[in-house]
Tab-separated table of C-alpha atoms (C1' of nucleotides) in Angstrom:
chain	number	residue	atom	x	y	z
S	28	MET	CA	21.995	51.378	14.536
S	29	LEU	CA	24.662	49.447	16.361
S	30	SER	CA	26.151	51.242	19.356
S	31	LYS	CA	29.099	50.529	21.587
S	32	GLU	CA	26.718	50.417	24.548
S	33	THR	CA	24.823	47.557	22.983
S	34	LEU	CA	28.043	45.663	22.441
S	35	THR	CA	29.344	46.171	25.960
S	36	LYS	CA	26.102	44.861	27.351
S	37	LEU	CA	26.070	41.795	25.101
S	38	PHE	CA	29.776	41.028	25.374
S	39	PRO	CA	30.960	42.441	28.706
S	40	ASP	CA	34.301	40.625	28.707
S	41	TRP	CA	35.723	42.039	25.513
S	42	GLU	CA	38.652	44.394	25.210
S	43	ASP	CA	38.117	47.858	23.822
S	44	GLY	CA	39.710	47.428	20.423
S	45	LEU	CA	37.438	44.509	19.665
S	46	TYR	CA	34.324	46.643	20.049
S	47	ASP	CA	35.788	49.083	17.553
S	48	ALA	CA	36.683	46.308	15.162
S	49	ILE	CA	33.111	45.044	15.306
S	50	LEU	CA	31.709	48.523	14.760
S	51	ASN	CA	33.930	48.896	11.715
S	52	GLU	CA	33.585	45.512	10.125
S	53	ALA	CA	30.393	43.822	11.244
S	54	GLU	CA	27.110	44.330	9.495
S	55	LEU	CA	23.972	44.457	11.624
S	56	LYS	CA	21.343	42.375	9.890
S	57	GLU	CA	17.732	41.532	10.592
S	58	ALA	CA	15.615	38.514	9.839
S	59	LYS	CA	11.981	37.624	10.349
S	60	ALA	CA	10.836	34.737	12.523
S	61	GLY	CA	10.989	31.527	10.558
S	62	THR	CA	13.793	32.558	8.217
S	63	THR	CA	16.450	29.984	7.453
S	64	LEU	CA	19.793	31.635	8.157
S	65	LEU	CA	22.127	28.798	7.257
S	66	LYS	CA	21.549	25.502	5.472
S	67	MET	CA	23.662	22.384	5.636
S	68	GLY	CA	26.280	22.308	2.909
S	69	GLN	CA	26.039	26.033	2.359
S	70	ASN	CA	29.295	27.981	2.093
S	71	ILE	CA	29.996	30.111	5.123
S	72	LYS	CA	30.867	33.665	4.285
S	73	SER	CA	30.417	35.325	7.657
S	74	ALA	CA	30.318	34.636	11.356
S	75	MET	CA	26.998	35.134	13.112
S	76	LEU	CA	26.582	36.742	16.550
S	77	VAL	CA	23.092	37.094	17.977
S	78	VAL	CA	22.107	40.618	19.086
S	79	GLU	CA	18.365	40.228	19.541
S	80	GLY	CA	15.961	37.287	19.442
S	81	THR	CA	16.491	33.544	19.344
S	82	ILE	CA	17.921	31.163	16.784
S	83	LYS	CA	17.452	27.396	16.703
S	84	LEU	CA	20.233	25.099	15.564
S	85	TYR	CA	19.482	21.806	13.830
S	86	GLN	CA	21.194	18.821	12.391
S	87	GLU	CA	19.722	18.256	8.943
S	88	ASP	CA	19.281	15.087	6.942
S	89	GLU	CA	19.682	14.781	3.165
S	90	THR	CA	16.119	13.545	2.948
S	91	GLY	CA	14.615	16.574	4.659
S	92	GLY	CA	14.656	15.427	8.277
S	93	GLU	CA	15.679	17.817	11.017
S	94	TYR	CA	16.777	17.349	14.599
S	95	PHE	CA	16.767	20.277	17.007
S	96	MET	CA	19.948	20.654	19.040
S	97	TYR	CA	20.030	23.992	20.859
S	98	HIS	CA	19.043	27.652	21.055
S	99	LEU	CA	21.277	30.649	20.447
S	100	ASN	CA	20.465	33.773	22.442
S	101	PRO	CA	21.726	37.373	22.426
S	102	GLY	CA	25.430	37.468	23.221
S	103	GLU	CA	25.961	33.997	21.797
S	104	ALA	CA	27.499	32.977	18.510
S	105	CYS	CA	27.066	30.195	16.018
S	106	ALA	CA	30.140	28.017	16.619
S	107	VAL	CA	30.364	26.592	13.126
S	108	THR	CA	30.649	30.036	11.567
S	109	LEU	CA	33.563	31.074	13.793
S	110	VAL	CA	35.773	29.409	11.247
S	111	CYS	CA	39.508	29.620	11.501
S	112	ASN	CA	42.070	28.806	8.821
S	113	TYR	CA	39.934	27.953	5.841
S	114	HIS	CA	37.584	29.626	3.462
S	115	HIS	CA	34.977	27.627	1.589
S	116	GLU	CA	33.970	25.844	4.755
S	117	GLN	CA	30.567	24.235	4.477
S	118	SER	CA	28.016	24.477	7.195
S	119	GLN	CA	27.192	21.214	8.937
S	120	VAL	CA	24.182	22.680	10.665
S	121	LEU	CA	20.875	24.282	9.872
S	122	ALA	CA	20.046	27.578	11.613
S	123	LYS	CA	16.577	29.140	11.753
S	124	ALA	CA	15.304	32.310	13.373
S	125	VAL	CA	12.523	31.422	15.853
S	126	THR	CA	11.676	35.029	16.608
S	127	ASP	CA	12.417	38.182	14.677
S	128	ILE	CA	16.127	38.625	15.160
S	129	GLN	CA	19.034	40.980	14.795
S	130	TYR	CA	22.494	39.592	14.332
S	131	LEU	CA	26.013	40.669	13.476
S	132	ALA	CA	27.541	39.250	10.338
S	133	ILE	CA	31.325	39.379	10.291
S	134	PRO	CA	33.125	38.400	7.091
S	135	ILE	CA	35.201	35.310	7.829
S	136	GLU	CA	38.453	36.913	6.642
S	137	PHE	CA	38.531	38.695	10.008
S	138	MET	CA	38.315	35.518	12.046
S	139	GLU	CA	41.964	34.547	11.678
S	140	LYS	CA	43.082	38.156	12.077
S	141	TRP	CA	41.083	38.773	15.236
S	142	LEU	CA	42.280	35.571	16.830
S	143	ASN	CA	45.771	37.042	16.590
S	144	GLU	CA	44.813	40.546	17.555
S	145	PHE	CA	42.320	40.194	20.386
S	146	LYS	CA	42.762	37.936	23.328
S	147	SER	CA	39.145	38.397	24.333
S	148	TRP	CA	38.013	37.236	20.902
S	149	HIS	CA	40.149	34.158	21.306
S	150	TYR	CA	38.482	33.403	24.633
S	151	PHE	CA	35.079	34.067	23.171
S	152	VAL	CA	35.658	31.501	20.432
S	153	ILE	CA	36.822	28.882	22.909
S	154	LYS	CA	33.923	29.584	25.251
S	155	THR	CA	31.516	29.275	22.357
S	156	TYR	CA	32.878	25.961	21.170
S	157	ARG	CA	32.999	24.605	24.671
S	158	SER	CA	29.403	25.409	25.503
S	159	ARG	CA	28.116	24.125	22.160
S	160	TYR	CA	30.116	20.936	22.549
S	161	GLU	CA	28.313	20.403	25.834
S	162	GLU	CA	24.938	20.968	24.203
S	163	LEU	CA	25.757	18.375	21.566
S	164	LEU	CA	26.722	15.883	24.241
S	165	LYS	CA	23.334	16.352	25.896
S	166	THR	CA	21.637	15.865	22.557
S	167	ILE	CA	23.519	12.627	21.954
S	168	HIS	CA	22.603	11.452	25.431
S	169	GLU	CA	18.925	11.993	24.659
S	170	ILE	CA	18.863	10.310	21.272
S	171	ALA	CA	21.142	7.430	22.172
S	172	PHE	CA	19.527	6.398	25.455
S	173	LYS	CA	16.021	7.811	25.810
S	174	ASN	CA	12.652	6.874	24.388
S	175	MET	CA	10.465	9.406	22.663
S	176	ASP	CA	8.438	10.250	25.785
S	177	GLU	CA	11.536	11.309	27.702
S	178	ARG	CA	12.972	13.133	24.712
S	179	LEU	CA	9.699	15.004	24.363
S	180	GLU	CA	9.821	16.069	27.981
S	181	PHE	CA	13.435	17.198	27.574
S	182	TYR	CA	12.402	19.134	24.481
S	183	ILE	CA	9.496	20.848	26.213
S	184	LEU	CA	11.674	21.781	29.164
S	185	LYS	CA	14.148	23.474	26.818
S	186	TYR	CA	11.257	25.400	25.302
S	187	VAL	CA	9.846	26.383	28.677
S	188	LYS	CA	13.230	27.598	29.848
S	189	GLN	CA	13.468	29.812	26.768
S	190	PHE	CA	9.944	31.109	26.363
S	191	GLY	CA	7.934	30.275	29.465
S	192	ALA	CA	5.381	27.654	30.444
S	193	ILE	CA	2.891	28.327	27.654
S	194	VAL	CA	4.104	26.261	24.755
S	195	ASN	CA	2.986	27.815	21.478
S	196	LEU	CA	3.853	24.963	19.185
S	197	THR	CA	1.728	22.644	17.145
S	198	HIS	CA	2.213	18.914	17.431
S	199	GLN	CA	3.578	19.004	13.923
S	200	ASP	CA	6.211	21.597	14.908
S	201	ILE	CA	7.434	19.387	17.701
S	202	ALA	CA	7.372	16.287	15.533
S	203	ASN	CA	9.577	18.042	12.980
S	204	ASP	CA	12.093	19.109	15.607
S	205	LEU	CA	12.342	15.582	17.018
S	206	ASN	CA	12.335	13.901	13.619
S	207	THR	CA	9.216	11.876	14.308
S	208	SER	CA	5.574	12.087	13.238
S	209	ARG	CA	2.700	14.180	14.491
S	210	GLU	CA	0.671	11.163	15.616
S	211	VAL	CA	3.434	10.053	17.935
S	212	ILE	CA	3.621	13.488	19.547
S	213	SER	CA	-0.172	13.731	19.828
S	214	ARG	CA	-0.384	10.423	21.648
S	215	LEU	CA	2.479	11.234	24.004
S	216	LEU	CA	1.037	14.668	24.833
S	217	LYS	CA	-2.280	13.021	25.571
S	218	LYS	CA	-0.524	10.798	28.073
S	219	MET	CA	1.102	13.832	29.671
S	220	GLU	CA	-2.318	15.438	29.924
S	221	HIS	CA	-3.653	12.328	31.672
S	222	ASN	CA	-0.693	12.460	34.016
S	223	GLY	CA	-1.557	16.069	34.825
S	224	TRP	CA	1.693	17.399	33.409
S	225	ILE	CA	0.120	19.710	30.846
S	226	ILE	CA	-3.128	21.474	30.023
S	227	MET	CA	-3.879	21.285	26.338
S	228	ASN	CA	-5.353	23.975	24.149
S	229	ARG	CA	-5.639	24.308	20.422
S	230	ASN	CA	-2.238	25.459	19.048
S	231	SER	CA	-0.635	25.428	22.466
S	232	PHE	CA	-0.446	23.797	25.860
S	233	ASP	CA	0.692	24.757	29.336
S	234	TRP	CA	3.451	22.934	31.122
S	235	ILE	CA	2.311	22.618	34.735
S	236	LYS	CA	4.406	19.724	36.012
S	237	LYS	CA	6.386	20.943	39.009
V	12	MET	CA	61.249	9.348	28.627
V	13	LEU	CA	59.615	12.302	26.968
V	14	SER	CA	61.851	14.169	24.527
V	15	LYS	CA	61.503	17.435	22.684
V	16	GLU	CA	61.802	15.509	19.410
V	17	THR	CA	58.732	13.463	20.245
V	18	LEU	CA	56.815	16.630	20.983
V	19	THR	CA	57.824	18.431	17.781
V	20	LYS	CA	56.694	15.433	15.778
V	21	LEU	CA	53.357	15.157	17.521
V	22	PHE	CA	52.662	18.872	17.693
V	23	PRO	CA	54.558	20.508	14.838
V	24	ASP	CA	52.796	23.869	15.056
V	25	TRP	CA	53.704	24.762	18.597
V	26	GLU	CA	56.003	27.557	19.666
V	27	ASP	CA	59.220	26.743	21.432
V	28	GLY	CA	58.295	27.838	24.926
V	29	LEU	CA	55.309	25.549	24.922
V	30	TYR	CA	57.461	22.467	24.385
V	31	ASP	CA	59.508	23.495	27.404
V	32	ALA	CA	56.417	24.100	29.470
V	33	ILE	CA	55.161	20.621	28.607
V	34	LEU	CA	58.526	19.058	29.439
V	35	ASN	CA	58.452	20.807	32.796
V	36	GLU	CA	54.845	20.333	33.817
V	37	ALA	CA	53.345	17.364	32.008
V	38	GLU	CA	53.570	13.847	33.289
V	39	LEU	CA	53.985	11.046	30.760
V	40	LYS	CA	51.656	8.248	31.767
V	41	GLU	CA	50.907	4.804	30.438
V	42	ALA	CA	47.798	2.666	30.429
V	43	LYS	CA	46.991	-0.838	29.270
V	44	ALA	CA	44.451	-1.567	26.561
V	45	GLY	CA	40.977	-1.626	28.028
V	46	THR	CA	41.673	0.776	30.878
V	47	THR	CA	39.024	3.371	31.655
V	48	LEU	CA	40.789	6.739	31.698
V	49	LEU	CA	37.874	8.987	32.516
V	50	LYS	CA	34.343	8.240	33.721
V	51	MET	CA	31.288	10.427	33.421
V	52	GLY	CA	30.830	12.651	36.437
V	53	GLN	CA	34.434	12.219	37.493
V	54	ASN	CA	36.345	15.331	38.522
V	55	ILE	CA	38.886	16.429	35.961
V	56	LYS	CA	42.304	17.057	37.421
V	57	SER	CA	44.420	17.088	34.293
V	58	ALA	CA	44.293	17.536	30.554
V	59	MET	CA	45.018	14.499	28.420
V	60	LEU	CA	47.114	14.542	25.231
V	61	VAL	CA	47.641	11.283	23.370
V	62	VAL	CA	51.268	10.369	22.651
V	63	GLU	CA	50.945	6.750	21.584
V	64	GLY	CA	48.007	4.431	20.927
V	65	THR	CA	44.302	5.034	20.546
V	66	ILE	CA	41.561	6.144	22.925
V	67	LYS	CA	37.832	5.766	22.380
V	68	LEU	CA	35.399	8.420	23.590
V	69	TYR	CA	31.907	7.510	24.690
V	70	GLN	CA	28.757	9.098	25.927
V	71	GLU	CA	27.681	7.139	29.004
V	72	ASP	CA	24.250	6.512	30.461
V	73	GLU	CA	23.415	6.376	34.167
V	74	THR	CA	22.127	2.846	33.687
V	75	GLY	CA	25.348	1.502	32.235
V	76	GLY	CA	24.736	2.085	28.529
V	77	GLU	CA	27.501	3.447	26.326
V	78	TYR	CA	27.574	5.063	22.908
V	79	PHE	CA	30.820	5.310	20.980
V	80	MET	CA	31.518	8.744	19.506
V	81	TYR	CA	35.073	9.008	18.203
V	82	HIS	CA	38.723	7.963	18.404
V	83	LEU	CA	41.613	10.010	19.753
V	84	ASN	CA	44.987	9.410	18.140
V	85	PRO	CA	48.538	10.579	18.862
V	86	GLY	CA	48.787	14.351	18.631
V	87	GLU	CA	45.151	14.765	19.611
V	88	ALA	CA	43.669	15.836	22.914
V	89	CYS	CA	40.558	15.122	24.880
V	90	ALA	CA	38.519	18.311	24.439
V	91	VAL	CA	36.602	18.044	27.694
V	92	THR	CA	39.792	18.002	29.747
V	93	LEU	CA	41.144	21.203	28.165
V	94	VAL	CA	39.151	23.069	30.752
V	95	CYS	CA	39.400	26.786	31.088
V	96	ASN	CA	38.243	28.935	34.014
V	97	TYR	CA	36.918	26.390	36.472
V	98	HIS	CA	38.201	23.700	38.721
V	99	HIS	CA	35.939	20.878	39.854
V	100	GLU	CA	34.634	20.404	36.334
V	101	GLN	CA	32.986	17.059	35.862
V	102	SER	CA	33.621	14.924	32.834
V	103	GLN	CA	30.647	14.453	30.544
V	104	VAL	CA	32.335	11.679	28.602
V	105	LEU	CA	33.777	8.241	29.134
V	106	ALA	CA	37.280	7.584	27.774
V	107	LYS	CA	38.823	4.141	27.354
V	108	ALA	CA	42.196	3.023	26.027
V	109	VAL	CA	41.662	0.658	23.082
V	110	THR	CA	45.331	-0.156	22.734
V	111	ASP	CA	48.179	0.214	25.186
V	112	ILE	CA	48.714	3.947	25.312
V	113	GLN	CA	50.996	6.710	26.445
V	114	TYR	CA	49.592	10.099	27.209
V	115	LEU	CA	50.519	13.418	28.719
V	116	ALA	CA	48.684	14.534	31.815
V	117	ILE	CA	48.834	18.274	32.429
V	118	PRO	CA	47.400	19.618	35.688
V	119	ILE	CA	44.476	21.871	34.830
V	120	GLU	CA	45.898	24.834	36.721
V	121	PHE	CA	48.152	25.397	33.685
V	122	MET	CA	45.301	25.554	31.212
V	123	GLU	CA	44.319	29.133	31.982
V	124	LYS	CA	47.944	30.185	32.272
V	125	TRP	CA	48.999	28.665	28.962
V	126	LEU	CA	46.083	30.180	27.132
V	127	ASN	CA	47.526	33.551	28.100
V	128	GLU	CA	51.125	32.643	27.500
V	129	PHE	CA	51.166	30.605	24.318
V	130	LYS	CA	49.369	31.533	21.163
V	131	SER	CA	49.961	28.074	19.717
V	132	TRP	CA	48.283	26.496	22.742
V	133	HIS	CA	45.324	28.741	22.215
V	134	TYR	CA	45.073	27.589	18.600
V	135	PHE	CA	45.485	24.001	19.637
V	136	VAL	CA	42.549	24.236	22.025
V	137	ILE	CA	40.340	25.809	19.380
V	138	LYS	CA	41.355	23.247	16.759
V	139	THR	CA	40.617	20.462	19.197
V	140	TYR	CA	37.164	21.740	20.076
V	141	ARG	CA	36.353	22.408	16.475
V	142	SER	CA	37.254	18.943	15.265
V	143	ARG	CA	35.467	17.234	18.155
V	144	TYR	CA	32.393	19.343	17.605
V	145	GLU	CA	32.343	18.027	14.047
V	146	GLU	CA	32.629	14.452	15.236
V	147	LEU	CA	29.689	14.954	17.567
V	148	LEU	CA	27.627	16.362	14.716
V	149	LYS	CA	28.318	13.234	12.677
V	150	THR	CA	27.331	11.084	15.624
V	151	ILE	CA	24.051	12.952	16.026
V	152	HIS	CA	23.392	12.573	12.322
V	153	GLU	CA	23.791	8.826	12.598
V	154	ILE	CA	21.619	8.302	15.647
V	155	ALA	CA	18.933	10.787	14.704
V	156	PHE	CA	18.387	9.698	11.105
V	157	LYS	CA	19.808	6.246	10.462
V	158	ASN	CA	18.639	2.738	11.221
V	159	MET	CA	20.858	0.249	12.964
V	160	ASP	CA	22.129	-1.335	9.732
V	161	GLU	CA	23.495	1.970	8.463
V	162	ARG	CA	24.853	2.905	11.868
V	163	LEU	CA	26.628	-0.434	12.008
V	164	GLU	CA	28.227	0.177	8.620
V	165	PHE	CA	29.319	3.661	9.728
V	166	TYR	CA	30.760	2.138	12.877
V	167	ILE	CA	32.677	-0.541	10.992
V	168	LEU	CA	34.062	2.027	8.568
V	169	LYS	CA	35.398	4.072	11.468
V	170	TYR	CA	37.064	0.936	12.792
V	171	VAL	CA	38.514	-0.002	9.421
V	172	LYS	CA	39.919	3.490	8.948
V	173	GLN	CA	41.669	3.210	12.305
V	174	PHE	CA	42.843	-0.368	12.371
V	175	GLY	CA	42.447	-1.884	8.908
V	176	ALA	CA	39.973	-4.194	7.239
V	177	ILE	CA	40.222	-7.083	9.701
V	178	VAL	CA	37.762	-6.244	12.420
V	179	ASN	CA	38.813	-7.886	15.672
V	180	LEU	CA	35.665	-7.281	17.640
V	181	THR	CA	33.055	-9.636	19.004
V	182	HIS	CA	29.430	-8.997	18.235
V	183	GLN	CA	29.016	-8.143	21.891
V	184	ASP	CA	31.738	-5.472	21.681
V	185	ILE	CA	29.978	-3.796	18.799
V	186	ALA	CA	26.580	-4.074	20.466
V	187	ASN	CA	27.965	-2.324	23.556
V	188	ASP	CA	29.418	0.533	21.501
V	189	LEU	CA	26.140	1.072	19.657
V	190	ASN	CA	23.983	0.607	22.737
V	191	THR	CA	22.056	-2.310	21.320
V	192	SER	CA	22.078	-6.081	21.853
V	193	ARG	CA	24.288	-8.814	20.494
V	194	GLU	CA	21.454	-10.558	18.672
V	195	VAL	CA	20.733	-7.439	16.642
V	196	ILE	CA	24.369	-7.116	15.582
V	197	SER	CA	24.614	-10.843	14.785
V	198	ARG	CA	21.626	-10.686	12.485
V	199	LEU	CA	22.798	-7.523	10.730
V	200	LEU	CA	26.291	-8.928	10.203
V	201	LYS	CA	24.750	-12.069	8.753
V	202	LYS	CA	22.927	-9.883	6.247
V	203	MET	CA	26.180	-8.121	5.372
V	204	GLU	CA	27.769	-11.519	4.842
V	205	HIS	CA	24.941	-12.497	2.479
V	206	ASN	CA	25.439	-9.205	0.639
V	207	GLY	CA	29.117	-10.041	0.241
V	208	TRP	CA	30.259	-7.085	2.322
V	209	ILE	CA	32.152	-9.090	4.928
V	210	ILE	CA	33.747	-12.485	5.497
V	211	MET	CA	33.017	-13.764	8.976
V	212	ASN	CA	35.350	-15.617	11.277
V	213	ARG	CA	35.132	-16.441	14.926
V	214	ASN	CA	36.079	-13.327	16.939
V	215	SER	CA	36.573	-11.230	13.813
V	216	PHE	CA	35.452	-10.521	10.289
V	217	ASP	CA	36.935	-8.921	7.179
V	218	TRP	CA	35.416	-5.859	5.575
V	219	ILE	CA	35.610	-6.442	1.832
V	220	LYS	CA	32.963	-4.108	0.482
V	221	LYS	CA	34.616	-1.694	-1.948
L	6	DA	C1'	-24.093	30.980	7.042
L	7	DT	C1'	-21.059	28.239	4.264
L	8	DT	C1'	-16.818	26.497	3.061
L	9	DG	C1'	-12.117	25.555	3.565
L	10	DT	C1'	-8.142	24.683	6.178
L	11	DA	C1'	-5.214	23.643	9.977
L	12	DG	C1'	-4.801	21.247	14.111
L	13	DT	C1'	-5.893	17.233	16.485
L	14	DG	C1'	-7.662	12.227	17.929
L	15	DT	C1'	-7.540	7.499	17.150
L	16	DG	C1'	-7.824	2.696	15.349
L	17	DA	C1'	-5.388	-0.575	12.453
L	18	DT	C1'	-1.372	-2.192	10.842
L	19	DA	C1'	3.702	-2.378	9.539
L	20	DT	C1'	8.414	-2.352	10.801
L	21	DA	C1'	12.581	-2.012	13.544
L	22	DT	C1'	14.513	-3.225	17.437
L	23	DG	C1'	14.720	-5.379	22.137
L	24	DT	C1'	14.280	-9.522	24.906
L	25	DC	C1'	14.075	-14.387	26.086
L	26	DA	C1'	15.188	-19.051	25.523
L	27	DC	C1'	17.906	-22.222	23.965
L	28	DC	C1'	21.119	-24.457	20.885
L	29	DC	C1'	25.590	-25.331	18.753
L	30	DA	C1'	30.529	-24.757	17.709
L	31	DA	C1'	35.136	-23.382	18.859
L	32	DT	C1'	38.468	-22.640	22.122
L	33	DT	C1'	40.395	-23.068	26.696
L	34	DA	C1'	41.042	-25.133	31.156
L	35	DA	C1'	41.256	-29.156	33.889
E	25	DT	C1'	39.819	-36.435	26.847
E	26	DT	C1'	36.472	-34.110	29.084
E	27	DA	C1'	34.379	-30.234	30.911
E	28	DA	C1'	33.722	-25.386	31.014
E	29	DT	C1'	33.583	-21.021	28.843
E	30	DT	C1'	32.980	-17.882	25.157
E	31	DG	C1'	31.147	-16.519	20.800
E	32	DG	C1'	27.625	-16.994	17.779
E	33	DG	C1'	22.752	-18.474	15.404
E	34	DT	C1'	17.984	-18.386	15.510
E	35	DG	C1'	12.915	-18.760	16.519
E	36	DA	C1'	9.323	-16.648	19.244
E	37	DC	C1'	7.599	-12.886	21.161
E	38	DA	C1'	7.314	-7.931	23.259
E	39	DT	C1'	7.553	-3.138	22.554
E	40	DA	C1'	8.334	1.379	20.496
E	41	DT	C1'	7.680	3.885	16.777
E	42	DA	C1'	6.139	4.777	11.860
E	43	DT	C1'	2.545	4.888	8.613
E	44	DC	C1'	-2.100	5.019	6.762
E	45	DA	C1'	-6.779	6.157	6.878
E	46	DC	C1'	-10.167	8.756	8.317
E	47	DA	C1'	-13.030	11.504	11.468
E	48	DC	C1'	-13.748	15.636	14.102
E	49	DT	C1'	-13.433	20.523	15.564
E	50	DA	C1'	-12.096	25.336	15.836
E	51	DC	C1'	-11.141	29.052	13.357
E	52	DA	C1'	-10.575	31.883	9.165
E	53	DA	C1'	-12.041	33.409	4.764
E	54	DT	C1'	-15.628	34.389	1.811
DNA sequence: ATTGTAGTGTGATATATGTCACCCAATTAA
DNA sequence: TTAATTGGGTGACATATATCACACTACAAT
């Protein structure tokens, strides 16, 4: 059950009335690791705030390709679902649960209302957009200027920062996230192993580069 | 000279006090076409609102590469300069005037203050971030999933939407914006000419594909 | 123990793009 | 008019990445 204590820990800067509004209007939902929470083109009916676990955000191609952009952690929100002004907005991102997660779903009719009512909500929305904008800039920097070996390193470092130095991903997983093929990832990881950057195991590897 | 009429036309949704605040605190500046307004890594000292002309926003590489992301037109603002909370923020984008421009420079110390004081400023900041976030998503979609021929078409269409069907750019200009080389652009344009999509002239070409 | 499957390694080859060299044509400067 | 500069065309080649084919191994299921 959702408690005010949980909320104050996750969102320490909010004003009191906002906690109550959340307790009244938000639904606490759960999802298993691997679940797709939002597809591109899908109508957005509620805002999504992460309570527990990690979500990955992707750009999705019509032909099935995916490109990983950033993680969402507890206390963070999916920017695209913090819609103001319009209903029937379509998602331009793909969101997947990487771990089992809990999240708050807030019907979008409250978004406009809360922007008026709660200053701290207003700040939260701006902070969210700002930080996600910065993540997108980093992503563009990677894709526009770096070769696959550097992008792979950048990708692994993001993983390591989130989950620690033991990378529990198959080559295929990584290839999907970087919109390339398994063979390419296999060969590049082999190079990293030769360079002494990683120790490879089946289904995982350890990042040991200092 | 900056008048209240100009402001109400550019920013029709603002509340009255905000116009006055702008008239008091903002400086109306000018810049010639081609001027660099903001470099990556540069300290941000003021927010930038476009009054007249067009600005191009780029992601910039340490080694001199550039990637064009989107245009800013009158009534729009550079999202990264609408800083809240911190001074000494560094720009993560490169901004260049494409035409002669006029813009408002607002010292960043007012950003925090105005967020508290003016609801319409608060909305303006959110709207700005939201729309720029969407532009970045489109950019990522292009680079992550499309080959250079499609990215070139996307690029030309953005130009045509801004300035009309006569594209006054050299192949080198385009190559710089897409972080590739002139030869690549020359060859792809030649293909487009064969396909009947463009008519080429020296220093320009016409987009005639319907 | 046998079989199946998922994860991985690797050569061969295809394709897209980057790079180099050099040429020519149009415009500008002298 | 001539020379210099800028924009553009194009072949040859280099490189990064994508694709295909197939082999191998660890682990799981039976």
